[in-house]
Coordinates of C-alpha atoms in Angstrom, one line a residue:
M1 CA 8.4 11.2 12.2
S2 CA 6.9 14.2 13.9
Q3 CA 9.0 16.1 16.5
R4 CA 8.0 15.6 20.1
S5 CA 7.2 18.6 22.4
R6 CA 9.0 16.9 25.3
R7 CA 11.4 14.0 25.6
L8 CA 12.7 11.7 28.4
T9 CA 16.4 12.1 28.6
G10 CA 19.4 10.8 30.5
A11 CA 19.9 7.5 32.3
A12 CA 16.3 7.4 33.6
L13 CA 14.9 6.6 30.2
G14 CA 17.3 3.7 29.6
A15 CA 16.6 2.2 33.1
M16 CA 12.8 2.7 33.0
T17 CA 11.6 2.1 29.4
I18 CA 11.0 -1.6 29.7
S19 CA 9.3 -1.3 33.1
L20 CA 7.1 1.5 31.9
L21 CA 6.0 -0.6 28.8
A22 CA 5.4 -3.6 31.0
S23 CA 3.5 -2.0 33.9
C24 CA 1.7 1.0 32.4
S25 CA -1.0 1.5 29.8
L26 CA 0.3 2.9 26.6
V27 CA -2.0 5.1 24.6
S28 CA -1.6 6.9 21.3
V29 CA -1.2 10.6 21.1
P30 CA -2.8 12.4 18.2
D31 CA -0.5 14.9 16.5
R32 CA -3.0 17.5 15.4
A33 CA -1.8 20.3 13.1
A34 CA -2.8 23.9 13.6
E35 CA -6.0 24.8 11.8
K36 CA -4.2 27.3 9.6
D37 CA -1.7 26.1 7.0
D38 CA -0.7 26.6 3.4
A39 CA -3.4 27.6 1.0
R40 CA -5.0 24.7 -0.8
N41 CA -5.0 24.2 -4.5
S42 CA -8.2 25.8 -5.7
T43 CA -8.5 23.8 -8.9
A44 CA -10.2 20.5 -8.5
V45 CA -8.9 17.5 -10.4
S46 CA -11.4 15.4 -12.3
A47 CA -11.4 11.7 -11.3
A48 CA -14.3 10.7 -13.6
S49 CA -12.3 8.3 -15.7
T50 CA -10.2 6.8 -12.9
S51 CA -11.6 4.4 -10.3
L52 CA -10.6 5.5 -6.8
G53 CA -9.5 3.3 -4.0
A54 CA -7.2 3.2 -1.0
F55 CA -5.5 0.3 0.8
L56 CA -7.1 0.5 4.3
G57 CA -6.3 -3.0 5.6
S58 CA -5.7 -6.5 4.4
D59 CA -8.7 -8.4 6.0
E60 CA -12.3 -7.4 6.7
E61 CA -11.0 -4.2 8.4
G62 CA -10.2 -2.9 5.0
V63 CA -13.9 -3.3 4.0
R64 CA -15.2 -1.9 7.2
R65 CA -13.2 1.3 6.9
M66 CA -14.4 2.2 3.4
P67 CA -17.6 3.9 4.5
D68 CA -15.7 6.2 6.9
L69 CA -13.3 7.1 4.2
Q70 CA -16.2 7.9 1.9
D71 CA -17.7 10.2 4.5
W72 CA -14.4 12.0 5.0
L73 CA -14.4 12.5 1.2
G74 CA -17.8 14.1 1.3
G75 CA -19.7 11.0 0.2
T76 CA -17.4 10.3 -2.7
D77 CA -17.7 6.7 -3.9
I78 CA -14.8 4.4 -3.2
G79 CA -15.0 2.2 -6.3
V80 CA -11.9 0.1 -5.8
G81 CA -11.3 -2.5 -3.0
H82 CA -7.6 -3.3 -2.7
T83 CA -6.0 -6.0 -0.6
Y84 CA -3.1 -8.4 -0.4
L85 CA -3.0 -12.1 0.0
P86 CA -0.6 -13.1 2.8
G87 CA 2.7 -14.5 1.4
D88 CA 3.7 -16.6 4.4
R89 CA 2.7 -20.0 3.1
W90 CA 1.1 -21.6 0.0
A91 CA -2.2 -22.2 1.8
S92 CA -2.5 -18.4 2.2
I93 CA -1.6 -17.7 -1.4
E94 CA -4.4 -20.0 -2.5
G95 CA -6.9 -17.5 -1.1
H96 CA -8.8 -19.0 1.8
P97 CA -12.6 -18.4 1.4
D98 CA -12.8 -16.7 4.9
F99 CA -10.3 -14.2 3.8
L100 CA -12.0 -13.5 0.4
R101 CA -15.6 -13.5 1.6
P102 CA -15.8 -9.9 3.0
W103 CA -14.3 -8.5 -0.2
A104 CA -16.7 -10.7 -2.3
D105 CA -19.7 -9.3 -0.3
W106 CA -18.4 -5.7 -0.9
R107 CA -17.8 -6.4 -4.6
G108 CA -21.2 -8.0 -5.1
E109 CA -23.1 -4.9 -3.8
D110 CA -22.3 -2.9 -7.0
E111 CA -21.5 -4.3 -10.4
D112 CA -19.3 -1.2 -11.2
R113 CA -16.9 -1.9 -8.3
L114 CA -13.4 -3.2 -9.0
F115 CA -11.6 -5.6 -6.8
V116 CA -7.7 -5.5 -6.9
L117 CA -5.8 -8.4 -5.3
N118 CA -2.1 -8.4 -4.9
V119 CA -0.9 -12.0 -5.2
P120 CA 2.5 -13.2 -4.1
M121 CA 4.3 -15.6 -6.4
M122 CA 6.2 -17.4 -3.6
E123 CA 5.6 -18.4 -0.1
R124 CA 8.0 -17.0 2.6
N125 CA 7.7 -13.9 0.5
E126 CA 9.0 -11.4 3.1
E127 CA 11.5 -13.6 4.9
G128 CA 14.8 -12.4 3.3
V129 CA 15.4 -15.5 1.2
S130 CA 18.8 -15.3 -0.5
D131 CA 19.3 -14.7 -4.2
D132 CA 20.7 -18.2 -4.6
D133 CA 17.6 -19.7 -3.1
V134 CA 15.3 -17.5 -5.1
R135 CA 17.1 -18.6 -8.2
D136 CA 16.5 -22.2 -7.3
L137 CA 12.8 -21.6 -6.6
L138 CA 12.3 -19.8 -9.9
Q139 CA 13.8 -22.8 -11.7
Y140 CA 11.3 -25.1 -9.9
A141 CA 8.5 -22.6 -10.7
A142 CA 9.4 -22.4 -14.4
D143 CA 9.1 -26.2 -14.5
G144 CA 5.5 -26.0 -13.2
D145 CA 6.0 -27.1 -9.6
F146 CA 3.7 -24.4 -8.2
D147 CA 1.0 -24.2 -10.8
H148 CA -1.6 -26.0 -8.8
H149 CA -1.5 -23.3 -6.1
F150 CA -2.6 -20.7 -8.5
R151 CA -5.3 -22.9 -10.1
R152 CA -6.7 -23.3 -6.6
L153 CA -6.6 -19.6 -6.1
A154 CA -8.5 -19.0 -9.3
E155 CA -11.1 -21.6 -8.3
N156 CA -11.6 -19.9 -4.9
L157 CA -12.0 -16.5 -6.5
V158 CA -14.6 -17.8 -9.0
E159 CA -16.5 -19.6 -6.3
Q160 CA -16.7 -16.4 -4.2
G161 CA -18.0 -14.4 -7.2
L162 CA -14.7 -12.6 -7.8
S163 CA -14.1 -13.9 -11.3
D164 CA -13.3 -10.4 -12.7
T165 CA -10.6 -9.6 -10.1
V166 CA -7.6 -7.5 -11.2
I167 CA -4.6 -9.7 -10.2
T168 CA -1.5 -7.6 -9.3
L169 CA 0.8 -10.5 -9.5
G170 CA 4.4 -10.5 -8.1
W171 CA 4.3 -6.7 -7.5
E172 CA 7.6 -4.8 -7.2
M173 CA 9.4 -7.7 -8.8
N174 CA 12.3 -5.3 -9.8
G175 CA 13.2 -4.7 -6.2
V176 CA 15.0 -6.7 -3.5
T177 CA 12.3 -7.1 -0.8
Y178 CA 10.2 -10.1 -1.9
T179 CA 11.0 -13.7 -2.6
H180 CA 9.0 -13.3 -5.8
R181 CA 11.6 -10.9 -7.2
C182 CA 12.8 -11.1 -10.8
G183 CA 16.5 -10.2 -10.5
P184 CA 18.1 -13.5 -9.7
D185 CA 16.7 -15.2 -12.9
P186 CA 14.6 -12.9 -15.2
E187 CA 14.1 -15.6 -17.8
A188 CA 12.8 -18.2 -15.3
W189 CA 10.7 -15.4 -13.7
K190 CA 9.0 -14.6 -17.0
E191 CA 8.3 -18.2 -17.7
Y192 CA 6.8 -18.6 -14.2
W193 CA 4.5 -15.6 -14.8
N194 CA 3.3 -17.2 -18.0
R195 CA 2.6 -20.5 -16.2
I196 CA 0.6 -18.8 -13.4
V197 CA -1.5 -16.9 -15.9
A198 CA -2.2 -20.1 -17.9
A199 CA -3.1 -22.0 -14.7
M200 CA -5.5 -19.3 -13.6
R201 CA -7.1 -18.8 -17.0
S202 CA -7.7 -22.5 -17.3
V203 CA -10.4 -22.3 -14.6
E204 CA -13.9 -22.1 -16.0
G205 CA -15.8 -18.9 -15.3
E206 CA -12.7 -16.7 -14.8
D207 CA -12.4 -13.2 -16.3
F208 CA -9.2 -12.0 -14.6
R209 CA -7.0 -9.2 -15.6
F210 CA -3.3 -9.3 -14.8
D211 CA -1.4 -6.2 -13.7
F212 CA 2.3 -6.0 -14.1
T213 CA 3.4 -3.6 -11.4
P214 CA 7.1 -2.7 -10.7
N215 CA 8.5 -0.1 -8.4
R216 CA 9.1 3.2 -10.0
G217 CA 12.7 3.5 -11.2
R218 CA 15.3 1.0 -11.9
D219 CA 15.7 -0.5 -8.3
A220 CA 17.6 -3.8 -8.6
I221 CA 16.9 -4.4 -12.3
G222 CA 15.2 -2.5 -15.1
W223 CA 11.6 -3.7 -15.0
T224 CA 11.3 -4.0 -18.7
K225 CA 13.7 -7.0 -18.4
C226 CA 11.0 -8.7 -16.4
Y227 CA 8.1 -8.0 -18.7
P228 CA 6.6 -11.4 -19.5
G229 CA 4.7 -10.6 -22.7
D230 CA 1.7 -8.8 -24.1
D231 CA -0.5 -11.9 -24.2
V232 CA -0.2 -12.5 -20.4
V233 CA -0.4 -8.8 -19.2
D234 CA -3.5 -6.6 -19.3
I235 CA -2.3 -3.6 -17.3
I236 CA 1.0 -1.8 -16.8
G237 CA 1.0 -0.6 -13.2
M238 CA 3.6 1.2 -11.1
D239 CA 4.1 1.6 -7.3
S240 CA 5.3 5.2 -6.7
Y241 CA 6.2 6.5 -3.3
D242 CA 7.7 9.8 -2.4
Q243 CA 11.3 8.6 -2.3
P244 CA 14.3 8.8 -2.3
T245 CA 14.9 11.8 0.0
G246 CA 15.1 15.1 -1.9
M247 CA 13.8 13.7 -5.3
T248 CA 11.5 16.1 -7.0
F249 CA 8.4 15.0 -8.8
D250 CA 9.9 16.1 -12.2
E251 CA 12.8 13.7 -11.5
M252 CA 10.3 10.9 -10.7
I253 CA 8.8 11.5 -14.1
E254 CA 12.1 11.7 -16.0
E255 CA 14.2 9.1 -14.3
P256 CA 15.0 5.9 -16.1
Y257 CA 12.1 3.4 -15.6
G258 CA 10.1 6.3 -14.1
L259 CA 6.6 7.6 -14.6
Q260 CA 7.1 8.7 -18.2
D261 CA 8.7 5.4 -19.2
Q262 CA 5.7 3.6 -17.7
V263 CA 3.2 5.6 -19.7
D264 CA 5.3 5.3 -22.9
F265 CA 5.8 1.5 -22.5
A266 CA 2.1 1.0 -21.9
D267 CA 1.2 3.0 -25.0
E268 CA 3.7 1.0 -27.1
H269 CA 2.1 -2.2 -25.9
D270 CA -1.5 -1.0 -26.1
K271 CA -2.1 -1.5 -22.4
E272 CA -4.0 0.5 -19.7
I273 CA -2.0 1.8 -16.8
S274 CA -2.6 1.8 -13.0
Y275 CA -1.2 2.9 -9.7
P276 CA -1.9 0.1 -7.2
E277 CA 0.3 1.8 -4.5
W278 CA 1.3 5.4 -4.1
G279 CA 1.9 7.6 -1.1
L280 CA 4.3 9.6 1.0
F281 CA 7.5 8.1 2.4
R282 CA 11.0 9.6 2.7
N283 CA 10.1 13.3 2.5
G284 CA 7.6 13.7 5.3
D285 CA 4.4 15.6 4.9
N286 CA 4.9 16.5 1.2
D287 CA 1.7 18.1 -0.1
E288 CA 3.5 19.0 -3.3
F289 CA 4.0 15.3 -4.1
V290 CA 0.3 14.6 -3.4
R291 CA -0.9 17.4 -5.7
R292 CA 1.5 16.5 -8.5
M293 CA 0.7 12.8 -8.3
L294 CA -3.0 13.6 -8.6
E295 CA -2.4 15.9 -11.5
W296 CA -0.4 13.1 -13.2
I297 CA -3.3 10.7 -12.6
D298 CA -5.8 13.2 -14.0
E299 CA -3.6 13.7 -17.1
H300 CA -2.9 10.0 -17.9
K301 CA -6.2 8.4 -16.8
P302 CA -5.2 5.1 -15.3
L303 CA -7.7 2.3 -14.9
Y304 CA -7.5 2.7 -11.2
Q305 CA -5.4 4.3 -8.4
T306 CA -5.2 3.3 -4.8
I307 CA -3.2 5.3 -2.2
T308 CA -1.6 3.4 0.6
D309 CA -3.3 4.8 3.6
Y310 CA -1.3 3.9 6.7
C311 CA 1.7 5.7 8.3
P312 CA 4.0 7.0 7.0
H313 CA 2.4 6.8 3.5
G314 CA -1.3 7.8 4.1
V315 CA -3.5 10.9 4.2
W316 CA -6.5 9.7 6.1
Q317 CA -5.5 7.3 8.8
C318 CA -2.1 8.9 9.3
E319 CA -2.4 12.2 11.3
E320 CA 1.3 13.0 10.8
N321 CA 0.6 14.3 7.3
P322 CA -2.0 17.2 7.7
R323 CA -0.9 19.2 4.7
S324 CA -0.9 16.2 2.4
S325 CA -4.3 15.2 3.8
R326 CA -5.8 18.6 2.9
A327 CA -4.1 18.5 -0.5
Y328 CA -5.5 15.1 -1.3
R329 CA -9.0 16.0 -0.2
S330 CA -9.2 19.4 -1.8
A331 CA -7.1 19.0 -5.0
L332 CA -8.9 15.8 -5.9
Y333 CA -12.4 16.8 -4.9
D334 CA -12.4 20.5 -4.1
L335 CA -13.9 19.8 -0.7
P336 CA -13.6 22.0 2.3
E337 CA -11.3 21.5 5.3
P338 CA -12.2 18.1 6.8
A339 CA -13.3 17.3 10.3
P340 CA -11.0 14.9 12.2
S341 CA -11.1 11.4 10.8
P342 CA -14.1 9.4 12.1
A343 CA -11.8 6.4 12.3
R344 CA -9.6 8.1 14.9
P345 CA -11.5 10.6 17.0
P346 CA -9.7 12.9 19.4
V347 CA -9.7 11.8 23.1
P348 CA -10.3 14.8 25.4
G349 CA -7.5 15.3 27.9
R350 CA -5.1 12.7 26.5
R351 CA -2.4 15.1 25.5
E352 CA -2.4 17.0 28.8
N353 CA -2.2 13.8 30.9
C354 CA 0.2 11.8 28.8
F355 CA 4.0 12.0 28.5
P356 CA 5.2 11.1 25.0
L357 CA 7.8 8.4 24.6
D358 CA 10.3 8.4 21.7
L359 CA 11.1 4.7 21.2
G360 CA 12.1 4.8 17.5
E361 CA 10.3 3.9 14.3
S362 CA 10.5 0.1 14.6
I363 CA 8.9 0.0 18.0
E364 CA 6.2 2.5 17.1
R365 CA 5.4 0.7 13.9
W366 CA 4.9 -2.5 16.0
F367 CA 2.4 -0.6 18.1
G368 CA 0.6 0.7 14.9
T369 CA 3.0 3.5 13.8
R370 CA 1.4 6.0 16.3
R371 CA 3.2 7.8 19.0
L372 CA 3.2 6.2 22.4
C373 CA 3.0 7.8 25.8
I374 CA 2.6 7.0 29.5
R375 CA 0.3 8.7 32.0
I376 CA 2.1 11.5 33.8
D377 CA 0.8 10.5 37.2
L378 CA 2.2 7.0 36.9
L379 CA 5.5 8.3 35.5
E380 CA 5.9 10.7 38.5
R381 CA 5.1 7.9 40.9
L382 CA 7.7 5.6 39.4
L383 CA 10.3 8.4 39.4
G384 CA 9.4 9.2 43.0
K385 CA 8.4 12.8 42.2
A386 CA 5.5 14.0 44.3
D387 CA 5.7 17.7 43.3

């Protein structure tokens, strides 16, 4: 998180924060970097053999933002549309037509476009379900209790003209975040994956590809222990963020279950690779990570790559990463310094008339991961300062 130029301190902040939030208009403060910064990499990286995308939003907002991103990239084509089905309940995982329709319209405009859909394997997918409960659910799943939900999803995709969707199923299964994780019962998890693929491939007209995408590194379990088999996997993906703190890119390559292991595993199993999620995280505005990741992509030619473009990960919609933004734009496309993002234009006078509030990452993320402030005149009035 960027450093503030001024902070509210002392007892006044504790006494007033809630009343300020309740009674005053909160606005976002752009954190613009100075025009001069480190020199950009002068060698452009070819992207001709890798389809480019970015996660810009789950619903139709993700579709609407793509033209602005293309403009920011000098007219470069965004050939990958990437979104996630909600994992709150089974009805959402079945893919409601209203959710899919904007993506289907976008996909239908160009036969060369690629639609990537992250599909949860369990409802209540981000509700902190215990390992014991996950183990029970995986047993039910391996017995076929949930097959019909995925058959319905496949039917909805085909009906919407999305029969060739890349299905990133049960992503980051080697971690601890999601209810669809593998660790509590790897054997049942692999059987469940096989049942889902069989159910979706049973629908007439489908031409899906299934992307097996763990987190980079071991995480809770080595991801090879979750691999469900060559006949039900088409792509070996990997989500790779700039973490943990202090890890170098060379270490990301060489660590067990890291980037090199992904490439080697895919080669051994005659599969293409992908990077459905990548971006900044624990090490701030790390332009070196962005450059090295793009170089890795250029070297190994994945089927597609989609950067996660919201704070703290992104380079376009997140103004807290100006160096990485320039690195992404110039190293990948050798384009000049960009103008401010058309999606978030500067507001004249906002910085001068607005006092920043430091409310912590969780509160700021709730408001959109952008810094919050209060109008100075209202603050002075509440504090009783007329000078």
